Amino acid sequence: QHLSSMRAPRSRAPRGGGSSGPARRAVNLTELLQSSVGDEEPAARRRRPPQEGTVLLFPGQGSQFMGMGRGLLRYPNVRDMFRVAEKVLGYDLLSLCLQGPQAELDRTLHCQPAVFLASLAAVEKLHHHQPSVIENCVAAAGFSVGEFAALVFAGALDYTEALYAVKVRAEAMQKASEAVPSGMLSVIGRRESNYNFACLEAREHCKSLGIENPVCEVSNYLFPDSRVIAGHLQALEFLQENSRKYYFKRTKMLPVSGAFHTRLMEPATEPLAEVLKSIKIQKPFICVYSNVDSKKYKHSKHIQHLLVKQLVSPVKWEQTMHTIYERQQGVEFPYTYEVGPGKQLGAILRNCNLKAWKLYKHIDVSEDEEAEEM
C-alpha cells in the first residue's frame, strides 16, 4: 500500500490518494508498526531491550535545499508520493525540489510541504535498507512542520490529508508573516543570559517607537544556552545591537519571513483548525511527542488541539530531547535516525545529550547515496 494510505487498518479501509501499481506491493509501514508495537502486545513492548528500540526525528522548515529528493526516487512509493503531492498542491513539487529556484523553494508555502514529503520519502529509503529500524521504532518527534510527518509515520494521520493540512498551514503562515515586518533571531547565550528580560526590554524599545502590542519572545528552545527569539524586526534589531548587555555570545537572523511560534501567527490558527476538524486523526501506534509541551500525544482531540496551539507556542525541542532520552545510569540509549533534509536535529541532539548522539545516524535525501553507509 501507498504511504498516502498510512491509516490505521483497525478503523476503516485505507484510502489510496491515487496510488496504484507497484506501490501497492510495498509493505505498509503502519501495519508493520502495528504488528511490532500494537496495542495487543504491551508486555512485549516493555520487554524490548532499550538498545533495540529506535527513535525517528523529523526536521522542520529551514532544512530544505535544492536537489533534495533526487537520491530517493528509486525507492518504492516515492514517485507516487510526489504525484499525489502535485494533485494536492496544484504545482510540481518534485521539479521545485530538484531544480528550484532556491528562492521559491525557501518560501514558507513551498518549503513546508517539501520538507514534509522529503522526510517521509527518507523513511521509505530507511525501510528499504533497514526494515528492522521501522519495526523497532518506539518513538518519534518532529520539529514544527516535522510533527506532521512524524504523525503520518506513526499512523495518526493519512499522508494525503496531512499534506493538505500542511499546504493550508504553510499558506496561512506565509500570509500572517507578510502582515507584519517580523522575523526570527538565533541566539547562542551564556549561563547568565536572561532571555525573558532581554525580550521585555526589546518590547519596551518597540513601544518607544510607537509600535502597539509589540511581540518579542522565545520561539524555539534548541539546546542549553541556545534559543530562537522571534517578533517584530525592530525588537530583534535592538537585541542584536545590545547583545553584550544580555550576555549573548552570538546572534544571527534566520532566513525566514516571519515570527513563527509567536502570537503573530494567530491569523494562521483558524485555517489550520478548520482543516484539522475535517480530517480523520487517530491515536498514534508509537509515542509521538508534542512541540507544545514535550509530552506524548494522548488521543486524536489532543493532537488536533496541540497542532493548532503549536503555531503560536514556542517549540520545546530541548525539553523533548530530555523527555525522550532521559534514563537511569547504565540503561543503554536507542539508535536515533534523522529522516529528512539536513542534520540540524543531530547537531542539537549532540548538544543536549552526547551519549544519545553517539548512536545517531542521518538518512540522506540527496543523490550521493552510493557512497553513503546505511
GROMACS .gro file of C-alpha atoms in nm, residues 49-327:
model
  279
   49PRO     CA    1   1.588  -0.403   2.537
   50PRO     CA    2   1.640  -0.024   2.508
   51GLN     CA    3   1.920  -0.055   2.254
   52GLU     CA    4   1.684  -0.241   2.020
   53GLY     CA    5   1.421   0.034   2.018
   54THR     CA    6   1.475   0.312   1.765
   55VAL     CA    7   1.375   0.680   1.757
   56LEU     CA    8   1.297   0.881   1.442
   57LEU     CA    9   1.337   1.259   1.428
   58PHE     CA   10   1.172   1.465   1.153
   59PRO     CA   11   1.324   1.806   1.064
   60GLY     CA   12   1.143   2.134   1.011
   61GLN     CA   13   1.148   2.441   0.789
   62GLY     CA   14   1.496   2.573   0.713
   63SER     CA   15   1.646   2.231   0.639
   64GLN     CA   16   1.542   2.236   0.270
   65PHE     CA   17   1.796   2.256  -0.013
   66MET     CA   18   1.783   2.234  -0.391
   67GLY     CA   19   1.833   1.876  -0.512
   68MET     CA   20   1.673   1.714  -0.210
   69GLY     CA   21   1.476   1.405  -0.301
   70ARG     CA   22   1.692   1.309  -0.601
   71GLY     CA   23   1.850   1.024  -0.408
   72LEU     CA   24   1.511   0.887  -0.305
   73LEU     CA   25   1.329   0.846  -0.635
   74ARG     CA   26   1.436   0.484  -0.685
   75TYR     CA   27   1.268   0.368  -0.364
   76PRO     CA   28   0.916   0.221  -0.361
   77ASN     CA   29   0.631   0.475  -0.331
   78VAL     CA   30   0.842   0.793  -0.357
   79ARG     CA   31   0.745   0.888  -0.714
   80ASP     CA   32   0.382   0.814  -0.624
   81MET     CA   33   0.412   1.043  -0.322
   82PHE     CA   34   0.528   1.325  -0.549
   83ARG     CA   35   0.243   1.252  -0.794
   84VAL     CA   36  -0.011   1.275  -0.513
   85ALA     CA   37   0.157   1.598  -0.397
   86GLU     CA   38   0.117   1.756  -0.741
   87LYS     CA   39  -0.259   1.690  -0.725
   88VAL     CA   40  -0.295   1.814  -0.368
   89LEU     CA   41  -0.072   2.122  -0.400
   90GLY     CA   42  -0.151   2.220  -0.759
   91TYR     CA   43   0.214   2.255  -0.861
   92ASP     CA   44   0.510   2.028  -0.942
   93LEU     CA   45   0.683   1.989  -0.605
   94LEU     CA   46   0.936   1.738  -0.744
   95SER     CA   47   1.075   1.980  -1.000
   96LEU     CA   48   1.082   2.259  -0.738
   97CYS     CA   49   1.284   2.032  -0.503
   98LEU     CA   50   1.524   1.922  -0.777
   99GLN     CA   51   1.566   2.237  -0.985
  100GLY     CA   52   1.447   2.524  -0.766
  101PRO     CA   53   1.482   2.813  -0.793
  102GLN     CA   54   1.610   2.815  -0.434
  103ALA     CA   55   1.427   3.141  -0.354
  104GLU     CA   56   1.094   2.974  -0.443
  105LEU     CA   57   1.178   2.656  -0.251
  106ASP     CA   58   1.264   2.869   0.055
  107ARG     CA   59   0.923   3.038   0.062
  108THR     CA   60   0.717   2.917   0.357
  109LEU     CA   61   0.427   2.799   0.143
  110HIS     CA   62   0.660   2.575  -0.065
  111CYS     CA   63   0.927   2.457   0.177
  112GLN     CA   64   0.689   2.315   0.440
  113PRO     CA   65   0.527   2.063   0.200
  114ALA     CA   66   0.873   1.994   0.053
  115VAL     CA   67   1.034   1.911   0.389
  116PHE     CA   68   0.727   1.708   0.492
  117LEU     CA   69   0.741   1.493   0.177
  118ALA     CA   70   1.122   1.456   0.171
  119SER     CA   71   1.116   1.332   0.530
  120LEU     CA   72   0.856   1.062   0.460
  121ALA     CA   73   1.047   0.968   0.144
  122ALA     CA   74   1.358   0.925   0.363
  123VAL     CA   75   1.153   0.684   0.576
  124GLU     CA   76   1.091   0.479   0.259
  125LYS     CA   77   1.467   0.465   0.197
  126LEU     CA   78   1.535   0.364   0.557
  127HIS     CA   79   1.267   0.096   0.536
  128HIS     CA   80   1.417  -0.038   0.214
  129HIS     CA   81   1.767  -0.071   0.361
  130GLN     CA   82   1.691  -0.146   0.727
  131PRO     CA   83   1.331  -0.261   0.783
  132SER     CA   84   1.418  -0.354   1.142
  133VAL     CA   85   1.463   0.016   1.226
  134ILE     CA   86   1.098   0.075   1.136
  135GLU     CA   87   0.980  -0.243   1.309
  136ASN     CA   88   1.162  -0.149   1.630
  137CYS     CA   89   1.064   0.217   1.634
  138VAL     CA   90   0.929   0.317   1.975
  139ALA     CA   91   0.918   0.698   1.950
  140ALA     CA   92   0.911   0.984   1.700
  141ALA     CA   93   0.925   1.362   1.718
  142GLY     CA   94   0.916   1.632   1.453
  143PHE     CA   95   1.033   1.993   1.466
  144SER     CA   96   0.743   2.228   1.383
  145VAL     CA   97   0.608   2.109   1.043
  146GLY     CA   98   0.810   1.789   1.103
  147GLU     CA   99   0.547   1.696   1.359
  148PHE     CA  100   0.300   1.631   1.075
  149ALA     CA  101   0.544   1.386   0.913
  150ALA     CA  102   0.603   1.214   1.249
  151LEU     CA  103   0.226   1.172   1.294
  152VAL     CA  104   0.184   1.027   0.942
  153PHE     CA  105   0.468   0.785   1.011
  154ALA     CA  106   0.304   0.683   1.340
  155GLY     CA  107  -0.030   0.613   1.170
  156ALA     CA  108  -0.218   0.904   1.330
  157LEU     CA  109  -0.269   1.096   1.003
  158ASP     CA  110  -0.330   0.990   0.643
  159TYR     CA  111  -0.050   1.105   0.411
  160THR     CA  112  -0.275   1.284   0.160
  161GLU     CA  113  -0.486   1.456   0.427
  162ALA     CA  114  -0.178   1.558   0.626
  163LEU     CA  115  -0.019   1.701   0.311
  164TYR     CA  116  -0.332   1.908   0.252
  165ALA     CA  117  -0.321   2.031   0.614
  166VAL     CA  118   0.048   2.124   0.568
  167LYS     CA  119  -0.044   2.315   0.249
  168VAL     CA  120  -0.313   2.513   0.434
  169ARG     CA  121  -0.079   2.572   0.731
  170ALA     CA  122   0.208   2.691   0.509
  171GLU     CA  123  -0.012   2.928   0.310
  172ALA     CA  124  -0.168   3.072   0.627
  173MET     CA  125   0.174   3.119   0.792
  174GLN     CA  126   0.309   3.288   0.478
  175LYS     CA  127   0.013   3.527   0.479
  176ALA     CA  128   0.047   3.601   0.853
  177SER     CA  129   0.420   3.666   0.817
  178GLU     CA  130   0.362   3.916   0.536
  179ALA     CA  131   0.119   4.119   0.751
  180VAL     CA  132   0.385   4.244   0.998
  181PRO     CA  133   0.760   4.309   0.946
  182SER     CA  134   0.887   4.034   1.172
  183GLY     CA  135   1.147   3.759   1.188
  184MET     CA  136   1.347   3.515   1.396
  185LEU     CA  137   1.685   3.562   1.565
  186SER     CA  138   1.906   3.267   1.657
  187VAL     CA  139   2.087   3.332   1.986
  188ILE     CA  140   2.376   3.146   2.146
  189GLY     CA  141   2.386   3.266   2.504
  190ARG     CA  142   2.573   3.202   2.825
  191ARG     CA  143   2.465   3.063   3.157
  192GLU     CA  144   2.394   3.417   3.284
  193SER     CA  145   2.181   3.516   2.980
  194ASN     CA  146   1.830   3.624   3.077
  195TYR     CA  147   1.624   3.579   2.761
  196ASN     CA  148   1.293   3.689   2.911
  197PHE     CA  149   1.441   4.013   3.046
  198ALA     CA  150   1.606   4.081   2.708
  199CYS     CA  151   1.271   4.028   2.532
  200LEU     CA  152   1.095   4.257   2.782
  201GLU     CA  153   1.342   4.540   2.716
  202ALA     CA  154   1.315   4.485   2.340
  203ARG     CA  155   0.936   4.517   2.367
  204GLU     CA  156   0.973   4.840   2.568
  205HIS     CA  157   1.204   4.972   2.297
  206CYS     CA  158   0.936   4.895   2.035
  207LYS     CA  159   0.675   5.079   2.240
  208SER     CA  160   0.904   5.385   2.245
  209LEU     CA  161   0.898   5.369   1.863
  210GLY     CA  162   0.518   5.376   1.868
  211ILE     CA  163   0.460   5.005   1.797
  212GLU     CA  164   0.144   4.885   1.972
  213ASN     CA  165   0.141   4.540   2.135
  214PRO     CA  166   0.496   4.456   2.025
  215VAL     CA  167   0.597   4.089   2.011
  216CYS     CA  168   0.937   3.959   2.117
  217GLU     CA  169   0.963   3.618   2.283
  218VAL     CA  170   1.150   3.288   2.283
  219SER     CA  171   1.002   3.081   1.998
  220ASN     CA  172   1.238   2.778   1.995
  221TYR     CA  173   1.425   2.609   2.279
  222LEU     CA  174   1.703   2.425   2.095
  223PHE     CA  175   1.967   2.315   2.347
  224PRO     CA  176   2.124   2.455   2.665
  225ASP     CA  177   2.217   2.822   2.603
  226SER     CA  178   2.063   2.822   2.254
  227ARG     CA  179   1.731   2.986   2.176
  228VAL     CA  180   1.549   3.140   1.883
  229ILE     CA  181   1.378   3.469   1.966
  230ALA     CA  182   1.102   3.588   1.735
  231GLY     CA  183   0.894   3.902   1.697
  232HIS     CA  184   0.888   4.248   1.542
  233LEU     CA  185   1.201   4.324   1.338
  234GLN     CA  186   1.270   4.638   1.544
  235ALA     CA  187   1.283   4.425   1.862
  236LEU     CA  188   1.526   4.178   1.705
  237GLU     CA  189   1.748   4.461   1.577
  238PHE     CA  190   1.752   4.605   1.931
  239LEU     CA  191   1.865   4.268   2.071
  240GLN     CA  192   2.145   4.242   1.815
  241GLU     CA  193   2.267   4.593   1.896
  242ASN     CA  194   2.258   4.522   2.272
  243SER     CA  195   2.369   4.160   2.266
  244ARG     CA  196   2.664   4.215   2.503
  245LYS     CA  197   2.435   4.361   2.769
  246TYR     CA  198   2.234   4.036   2.771
  247TYR     CA  199   2.543   3.808   2.760
  248PHE     CA  200   2.460   3.678   2.413
  249LYS     CA  201   2.768   3.518   2.257
  250ARG     CA  202   2.630   3.517   1.904
  251THR     CA  203   2.317   3.634   1.724
  252LYS     CA  204   2.209   3.562   1.369
  253MET     CA  205   1.894   3.649   1.178
  254LEU     CA  206   1.730   3.338   1.028
  255PRO     CA  207   1.625   3.337   0.662
  256VAL     CA  208   1.251   3.313   0.736
  257SER     CA  209   0.972   3.552   0.653
  258GLY     CA  210   0.801   3.584   0.991
  259ALA     CA  211   0.785   3.532   1.365
  260PHE     CA  212   0.678   3.167   1.372
  261HIS     CA  213   0.561   3.016   1.701
  262THR     CA  214   0.456   3.353   1.847
  263ARG     CA  215   0.118   3.525   1.869
  264LEU     CA  216   0.193   3.699   1.538
  265MET     CA  217   0.088   3.366   1.383
  266GLU     CA  218  -0.260   3.399   1.538
  267PRO     CA  219  -0.425   3.465   1.196
  268ALA     CA  220  -0.297   3.125   1.076
  269THR     CA  221  -0.466   2.928   1.355
  270GLU     CA  222  -0.823   2.938   1.222
  271PRO     CA  223  -0.749   2.798   0.872
  272LEU     CA  224  -0.544   2.516   1.026
  273ALA     CA  225  -0.806   2.444   1.293
  274GLU     CA  226  -1.075   2.418   1.023
  275VAL     CA  227  -0.881   2.172   0.809
  276LEU     CA  228  -0.786   1.957   1.111
  277LYS     CA  229  -1.155   1.931   1.205
  278SER     CA  230  -1.228   1.789   0.861
  279ILE     CA  231  -0.969   1.509   0.861
  280LYS     CA  232  -0.955   1.180   1.045
  281ILE     CA  233  -0.700   1.170   1.327
  282GLN     CA  234  -0.618   0.853   1.518
  283LYS     CA  235  -0.412   0.766   1.820
  284PRO     CA  236  -0.050   0.701   1.707
  285PHE     CA  237   0.086   0.345   1.720
  286ILE     CA  238   0.406   0.469   1.883
  287CYS     CA  239   0.492   0.758   2.114
  288VAL     CA  240   0.490   1.092   1.931
  289TYR     CA  241   0.596   1.396   2.132
  290SER     CA  242   0.436   1.740   2.100
  291ASN     CA  243   0.640   2.057   2.046
  292VAL     CA  244   0.399   2.246   2.271
  293ASP     CA  245   0.462   2.065   2.599
  294SER     CA  246   0.725   1.799   2.511
  295LYS     CA  247   0.484   1.525   2.621
  296LYS     CA  248   0.335   1.228   2.435
  297TYR     CA  249   0.020   1.280   2.237
  298LYS     CA  250  -0.267   1.101   2.412
  299HIS     CA  251  -0.558   1.088   2.165
  300SER     CA  252  -0.696   1.240   1.845
  301LYS     CA  253  -0.856   1.551   2.005
  302HIS     CA  254  -0.528   1.616   2.184
  303ILE     CA  255  -0.341   1.606   1.851
  304GLN     CA  256  -0.598   1.831   1.683
  305HIS     CA  257  -0.577   2.088   1.964
  306LEU     CA  258  -0.198   2.095   2.001
  307LEU     CA  259  -0.117   2.112   1.629
  308VAL     CA  260  -0.308   2.442   1.622
  309LYS     CA  261  -0.160   2.566   1.951
  310GLN     CA  262   0.187   2.485   1.816
  311LEU     CA  263   0.162   2.777   1.568
  312VAL     CA  264   0.157   3.035   1.849
  313SER     CA  265   0.362   2.846   2.113
  314PRO     CA  266   0.739   2.803   2.141
  315VAL     CA  267   0.888   2.479   2.010
  316LYS     CA  268   1.015   2.300   2.320
  317TRP     CA  269   1.269   2.084   2.139
  318GLU     CA  270   1.534   2.082   2.411
  319GLN     CA  271   1.271   1.967   2.661
  320THR     CA  272   1.152   1.698   2.416
  321MET     CA  273   1.506   1.564   2.379
  322HIS     CA  274   1.533   1.535   2.757
  323THR     CA  275   1.196   1.356   2.774
  324ILE     CA  276   1.287   1.102   2.504
  325TYR     CA  277   1.643   1.027   2.617
  326GLU     CA  278   1.619   1.056   2.993
  327ARG     CA  279   1.711   0.721   3.151
   0.00000   0.00000   0.00000
